[in-house]
Amino acid sequence: MPVHDLEKTFLDKIEREVKIEPRDWMPDAYRKNLIRQISQHAHSEIVGMLPEGNWITRAPSLKRKAILIAKAQDEAGHGLYLYSATETLGTSREETINDLHSGKAKYSSIFNYPTLSWADIGAIGWLVDGAAIINQVMLCRTSYGPYARAMVRICREESFHQRQGFEILLVLSRGSAEQKAMCQDALNRWWWPSLMMFGPRDSDSTHSDQSMKWKIKRMSNDELRQKFIDMIAEQVKVLGMTLPDPDLKWNEERKHYDFGAIDWAEFWNVVKGNGPCNKQRIEARTKAWDEGAWVREAAVAYAEKRKEKSKSALEAA
Amino acid sequence: MIHIRKYYYGDFGESGSGETTTNNKKNIAPANNTTGHDWPLWEVFIRSKQGLDHKHMGSLHAADAQMAIENARDVYTRRMEGVSIWVVESQHIHASNPDEAESLYDPANDKAYRHPTFYDLPDEVKHM
C-alpha cells in the first residue's frame, strides 16, 4: 500500500477513536513523539522514587514507613509498565535507560527539587501526584493502545498516593505549632513547581499542537493546569493552610480560579539541568545501574547454566 | 518565630550545606557499545480468579522463566489481581498481520445468518 494510503488509514482510525496498536502502520513522527513522551513519563516514575527514598528510613512511624515503601514500589511498577509500552514502539530497554543517563531523555523537572522535611512527602503526594493524576486521567484516552492501557492501570493505583499525601498534611495541620508551620512551609515550596509540571503555556509549547491532532494528548497544558488549580484551591481550605499566591481568587465570570504569574525562567532553568538536584538524581540513577551490572550478568549466567543442566539431565534420561 | 528543622541529607549529600555539590560526571558509554544486553522479554498473562481465563497484562524482562514469574508477581499482582500467572517469551508469540486484517476476516463479514438476530420470529415465541 502506498504511504499516503497508509497515512489516510491511520488518520481515519484516529478520527474514529480506534486505538493504534504496536504492529499497525504509523507515521515516523507519531512513533518518535510517543517514544519521547512515554519514556519521559517512565523516567519520571523511576527518578520520582529518589526524593521519597530519602524519607523511607526517616518516616515518623512504622505505619508511615510501610506506606512509603508501598508507594515507592508502585512507582517502580509504573515505570516498568511505561518502559514496556515504550518498547512496543521498537526501542530496547537498554537504549531507553541509556538516554536517561546521557541526558538525552528528560524526566519531570519536579523531581529535581529536594525533600527537606517530612511534610514534603505529604506535599508530594497531594500536589505532585495530584497534578500527575490529572494528566494521567486524560492519557487513559490517548490514541496509542499500550500507553492507554498502562495509564488505566496506573490511575487505578495512583489515587492512594494522593490520599495518603493529603492525610499526612491533614495530621500535621491539626498538630503542634511547629507541625503546622512545617505543613505550610512545604506547600509554599511545592506549589509553584507543581503548576510547572503541566509544562509551558500553550502558546510556548512545542509538542502540543501535533500531539492534540494525533490525540496523544486530549487536553492542553493550560486546561489541565486550570483544572488542577481549581481542585487544589478548594481542598487547601480543609487543611486550613494557604497557597503562596496572593492573586489566587475565584473568578465568578470564568467559573475558575485566577492565579498569579508562573516564573517560567525558573522552569526552563530546571529543565536545562540547573535545578537544585538535577546532578544528584542522574548520578543516583547511573550509580544504581552501574553497580547493578554484575547482578544482571550473574542472572544471565545462572539462567544459562540451569538451561544446560536441564538439557543434560534430559539427555541422560 | 517557629523554627522548622530541615534536613539536607541524601538530596545534597551528607555534608549538609544547602548548596549543590559538584559531582564528577561519570563516563557513560555510548548506546551502541552497551545495547543488546537486555534480558529476554516475556509476555505476562494473569488469571484474576478461578473460573476466568488468563488475560494478557503486559510484558517484562527476566533472565529465565522463574524470574519472569517472580517479577510478574511484583509488577502485576501487588493488589491481589491474580491467582495464577503464565509467562511466555515474547519471541515465541506469532501474530497475524494487521495489514491483512481485511482479507483475513473477510469470510466472516458476509454471513449475517450466523447471528441469531438474522431470523425473524413471531413475538409469541418466547425464550429463543
Short mmCIF file of C-alpha atoms in Angstrom, two decimals, chain A residues 18-282:
data_model
loop_
_atom_site.label_atom_id
_atom_site.label_comp_id
_atom_site.label_asym_id
_atom_site.label_seq_id
_atom_site.Cartn_x
_atom_site.Cartn_y
_atom_site.Cartn_z
CA VAL A 18 -9.87 3.45 17.12
CA LYS A 19 -6.71 2.81 19.12
CA ILE A 20 -3.40 2.39 17.31
CA GLU A 21 -1.67 -0.89 18.21
CA PRO A 22 2.06 -1.73 18.03
CA ARG A 23 2.02 -3.59 14.72
CA ASP A 24 -0.21 -1.06 12.93
CA TRP A 25 1.36 1.33 10.46
CA MET A 26 2.04 4.73 11.98
CA PRO A 27 3.88 7.85 10.79
CA ASP A 28 7.51 8.03 11.96
CA ALA A 29 6.85 11.32 13.70
CA TYR A 30 3.97 9.76 15.70
CA ARG A 31 6.24 6.92 16.76
CA LYS A 32 9.05 9.30 17.72
CA ASN A 33 6.73 11.60 19.59
CA LEU A 34 5.35 8.66 21.58
CA ILE A 35 8.80 7.26 22.37
CA ARG A 36 9.82 10.68 23.67
CA GLN A 37 6.69 11.16 25.76
CA ILE A 38 6.26 7.63 27.16
CA SER A 39 9.94 7.20 28.02
CA GLN A 40 9.98 10.61 29.68
CA HIS A 41 6.96 9.51 31.67
CA ALA A 42 8.68 6.23 32.62
CA HIS A 43 11.86 8.03 33.69
CA SER A 44 9.75 10.36 35.84
CA GLU A 45 8.30 7.40 37.72
CA ILE A 46 11.76 5.96 38.34
CA VAL A 47 13.52 9.24 39.25
CA GLY A 48 10.43 10.17 41.28
CA MET A 49 11.32 7.46 43.80
CA LEU A 50 14.54 9.26 44.74
CA PRO A 51 13.18 12.29 46.64
CA GLU A 52 10.89 9.93 48.57
CA GLY A 53 13.56 7.29 49.14
CA ASN A 54 15.24 9.88 51.30
CA TRP A 55 12.42 9.57 53.82
CA ILE A 56 11.73 5.82 53.90
CA THR A 57 14.05 5.28 56.86
CA ARG A 58 13.14 8.63 58.40
CA ALA A 59 9.36 8.48 58.23
CA PRO A 60 7.89 9.22 61.68
CA SER A 61 6.30 5.81 62.34
CA LEU A 62 6.35 2.20 61.20
CA LYS A 63 2.98 2.75 59.52
CA ARG A 64 4.29 5.70 57.53
CA LYS A 65 7.41 3.74 56.55
CA ALA A 66 5.33 0.82 55.30
CA ILE A 67 3.08 3.16 53.31
CA LEU A 68 6.01 4.98 51.77
CA ILE A 69 7.67 1.71 50.75
CA ALA A 70 4.43 0.57 49.11
CA LYS A 71 4.17 3.87 47.26
CA ALA A 72 7.76 3.70 46.02
CA GLN A 73 7.15 0.10 44.91
CA ASP A 74 4.11 1.24 42.93
CA GLU A 75 6.23 3.87 41.24
CA ALA A 76 8.82 1.28 40.24
CA GLY A 77 5.94 -0.76 38.81
CA HIS A 78 4.56 2.25 36.94
CA GLY A 79 7.99 2.90 35.48
CA LEU A 80 8.06 -0.72 34.27
CA TYR A 81 4.58 -0.57 32.68
CA LEU A 82 5.71 2.51 30.79
CA TYR A 83 9.12 1.15 29.78
CA SER A 84 7.27 -1.87 28.35
CA ALA A 85 4.92 0.43 26.44
CA THR A 86 7.95 2.28 25.05
CA GLU A 87 9.46 -1.00 23.90
CA THR A 88 6.38 -1.84 21.85
CA LEU A 89 7.44 1.06 19.62
CA GLY A 90 10.69 -0.67 18.71
CA THR A 91 13.25 0.69 21.16
CA SER A 92 15.22 -1.52 23.53
CA ARG A 93 15.01 -1.09 27.28
CA GLU A 94 18.73 -0.52 27.47
CA GLU A 95 18.68 2.27 24.87
CA THR A 96 15.87 3.98 26.74
CA ILE A 97 17.76 3.84 30.02
CA ASN A 98 21.00 5.00 28.39
CA ASP A 99 19.14 8.03 27.04
CA LEU A 100 18.16 8.98 30.58
CA HIS A 101 21.71 8.62 31.85
CA SER A 102 23.25 10.58 28.97
CA GLY A 103 20.76 13.41 29.44
CA LYS A 104 19.22 12.89 26.00
CA ALA A 105 15.88 11.98 27.56
CA LYS A 106 14.22 14.16 30.17
CA TYR A 107 12.06 13.43 33.20
CA SER A 108 9.63 15.64 35.07
CA SER A 109 11.52 18.61 36.50
CA ILE A 110 9.59 18.43 39.75
CA PHE A 111 11.89 15.65 40.94
CA ASN A 112 14.85 17.99 40.85
CA TYR A 113 13.59 19.69 43.99
CA PRO A 114 14.79 18.42 47.39
CA THR A 115 12.60 16.93 50.15
CA LEU A 116 13.65 18.89 53.22
CA SER A 117 11.08 17.89 55.81
CA TRP A 118 8.56 15.11 56.42
CA ALA A 119 5.79 17.48 55.31
CA ASP A 120 7.36 17.44 51.84
CA ILE A 121 6.29 13.80 51.48
CA GLY A 122 2.73 14.92 52.15
CA ALA A 123 3.03 17.78 49.69
CA ILE A 124 4.44 15.46 47.03
CA GLY A 125 1.54 13.04 47.44
CA TRP A 126 -1.13 15.72 47.39
CA LEU A 127 0.27 18.22 44.88
CA VAL A 128 2.78 16.33 42.73
CA ASP A 129 0.79 13.10 42.47
CA GLY A 130 -2.38 15.15 42.22
CA ALA A 131 -1.01 17.01 39.21
CA ALA A 132 0.24 13.75 37.72
CA ILE A 133 -3.20 12.14 38.11
CA ILE A 134 -4.93 14.99 36.24
CA ASN A 135 -2.55 14.40 33.36
CA GLN A 136 -2.81 10.62 33.57
CA VAL A 137 -6.59 10.51 33.65
CA MET A 138 -6.53 12.35 30.33
CA LEU A 139 -3.92 9.90 29.00
CA CYS A 140 -6.20 6.91 29.68
CA ARG A 141 -7.87 8.03 26.44
CA THR A 142 -4.67 8.50 24.46
CA SER A 143 -4.65 7.11 20.92
CA TYR A 144 -1.85 4.55 21.37
CA GLY A 145 -3.23 1.32 22.85
CA PRO A 146 -0.33 0.14 25.05
CA TYR A 147 0.10 3.63 26.52
CA ALA A 148 -3.61 3.94 27.27
CA ARG A 149 -3.68 0.51 28.94
CA ALA A 150 -0.65 1.33 31.09
CA MET A 151 -2.35 4.57 32.12
CA VAL A 152 -5.56 2.83 33.15
CA ARG A 153 -3.57 0.52 35.40
CA ILE A 154 -1.53 3.40 36.82
CA CYS A 155 -4.56 5.57 37.54
CA ARG A 156 -6.19 2.72 39.42
CA GLU A 157 -3.17 2.52 41.74
CA GLU A 158 -2.31 6.20 41.96
CA SER A 159 -5.29 7.54 43.90
CA PHE A 160 -3.96 6.03 47.13
CA HIS A 161 -0.80 8.10 46.62
CA GLN A 162 -2.66 11.36 46.59
CA ARG A 163 -4.91 10.44 49.50
CA GLN A 164 -2.01 9.34 51.71
CA GLY A 165 -0.23 12.63 50.94
CA PHE A 166 -3.23 14.71 51.87
CA GLU A 167 -3.65 12.70 55.05
CA ILE A 168 -0.02 13.36 56.07
CA LEU A 169 -0.69 17.08 55.69
CA LEU A 170 -4.04 16.83 57.45
CA VAL A 171 -2.41 15.27 60.51
CA LEU A 172 0.29 17.96 60.52
CA SER A 173 -2.29 20.73 60.06
CA ARG A 174 -4.01 19.57 63.24
CA GLY A 175 -0.78 19.18 65.18
CA SER A 176 1.56 21.44 67.15
CA ALA A 177 2.51 24.95 66.05
CA GLU A 178 5.76 23.57 64.65
CA GLN A 179 3.95 20.87 62.68
CA LYS A 180 1.55 23.44 61.23
CA ALA A 181 4.46 25.62 60.20
CA MET A 182 6.15 22.62 58.59
CA CYS A 183 3.00 21.89 56.62
CA GLN A 184 2.68 25.49 55.37
CA ASP A 185 6.38 25.65 54.54
CA ALA A 186 6.14 22.52 52.38
CA LEU A 187 3.12 23.90 50.50
CA ASN A 188 4.95 27.17 49.91
CA ARG A 189 7.87 25.37 48.33
CA TRP A 190 5.95 22.78 46.27
CA TRP A 191 3.05 24.86 44.94
CA TRP A 192 4.73 26.67 42.07
CA PRO A 193 6.86 23.73 40.88
CA SER A 194 3.65 21.62 40.83
CA LEU A 195 2.00 24.12 38.49
CA MET A 196 5.03 23.91 36.22
CA MET A 197 4.51 20.13 35.92
CA PHE A 198 1.86 20.75 33.26
CA GLY A 199 4.53 22.18 31.00
CA PRO A 200 4.86 25.54 29.28
CA ARG A 201 1.92 27.74 28.38
CA ASP A 202 0.03 26.56 25.31
CA SER A 203 1.45 29.46 23.32
CA ASP A 204 5.03 28.30 24.10
CA SER A 205 4.59 24.54 23.88
CA THR A 206 6.45 22.89 21.00
CA HIS A 207 4.88 19.42 21.01
CA SER A 208 1.31 20.22 21.99
CA ASP A 209 -0.29 21.01 18.65
CA GLN A 210 0.65 17.82 16.85
CA SER A 211 0.01 15.72 19.97
CA MET A 212 -3.53 17.06 20.14
CA LYS A 213 -4.14 16.33 16.45
CA TRP A 214 -2.97 12.76 16.91
CA LYS A 215 -4.96 12.52 20.13
CA ILE A 216 -1.89 11.55 22.11
CA LYS A 217 -2.93 14.40 24.39
CA ARG A 218 -6.59 15.24 24.75
CA MET A 219 -6.35 18.50 26.71
CA SER A 220 -3.86 21.36 26.55
CA ASN A 221 -1.29 22.21 29.23
CA ASP A 222 -3.21 25.32 30.29
CA GLU A 223 -6.54 23.48 30.50
CA LEU A 224 -5.03 20.78 32.71
CA ARG A 225 -3.27 23.34 34.90
CA GLN A 226 -6.51 25.24 35.44
CA LYS A 227 -8.31 22.03 36.38
CA PHE A 228 -5.61 21.28 38.96
CA ILE A 229 -5.69 24.78 40.45
CA ASP A 230 -9.47 24.71 40.78
CA MET A 231 -9.27 21.40 42.61
CA ILE A 232 -6.41 22.30 44.98
CA ALA A 233 -7.70 25.80 45.80
CA GLU A 234 -10.79 24.14 47.29
CA GLN A 235 -9.01 21.27 49.04
CA VAL A 236 -6.49 23.56 50.77
CA LYS A 237 -9.36 25.03 52.77
CA VAL A 238 -9.82 21.68 54.52
CA LEU A 239 -6.22 21.88 55.67
CA GLY A 240 -6.68 25.44 56.91
CA MET A 241 -3.50 26.34 55.05
CA THR A 242 -2.87 28.84 52.26
CA LEU A 243 -1.31 28.62 48.83
CA PRO A 244 1.56 31.06 48.24
CA ASP A 245 -0.18 33.11 45.55
CA PRO A 246 -1.75 36.48 46.53
CA ASP A 247 -3.51 36.61 43.15
CA LEU A 248 -5.33 33.32 43.62
CA LYS A 249 -9.04 34.01 43.73
CA TRP A 250 -12.32 32.71 42.37
CA ASN A 251 -13.50 34.34 39.18
CA GLU A 252 -17.28 34.12 39.10
CA GLU A 253 -17.42 35.03 35.44
CA ARG A 254 -14.97 32.37 34.26
CA LYS A 255 -16.10 29.86 36.87
CA HIS A 256 -12.42 29.20 37.51
CA TYR A 257 -9.74 30.40 39.88
CA ASP A 258 -7.50 33.19 38.62
CA PHE A 259 -3.86 32.80 39.57
CA GLY A 260 -0.61 34.75 39.54
CA ALA A 261 2.24 34.64 37.04
CA ILE A 262 4.39 31.50 36.95
CA ASP A 263 8.15 32.03 36.97
CA TRP A 264 8.95 30.41 33.63
CA ALA A 265 12.60 31.41 33.88
CA GLU A 266 12.88 29.03 36.84
CA PHE A 267 11.08 26.32 34.90
CA TRP A 268 13.44 26.48 31.92
CA ASN A 269 16.42 26.73 34.18
CA VAL A 270 15.50 23.46 35.90
CA VAL A 271 14.66 21.78 32.58
CA LYS A 272 18.10 22.76 31.31
CA GLY A 273 19.70 20.93 34.22
CA ASN A 274 20.32 23.69 36.74
CA GLY A 275 17.71 22.75 39.34
CA PRO A 276 18.76 22.07 42.93
CA CYS A 277 19.12 18.29 42.47
CA ASN A 278 19.47 17.53 38.74
CA LYS A 279 23.03 16.25 39.09
CA GLN A 280 22.28 14.14 42.17
CA ARG A 281 19.29 12.48 40.53
CA ILE A 282 21.12 11.35 37.41
#
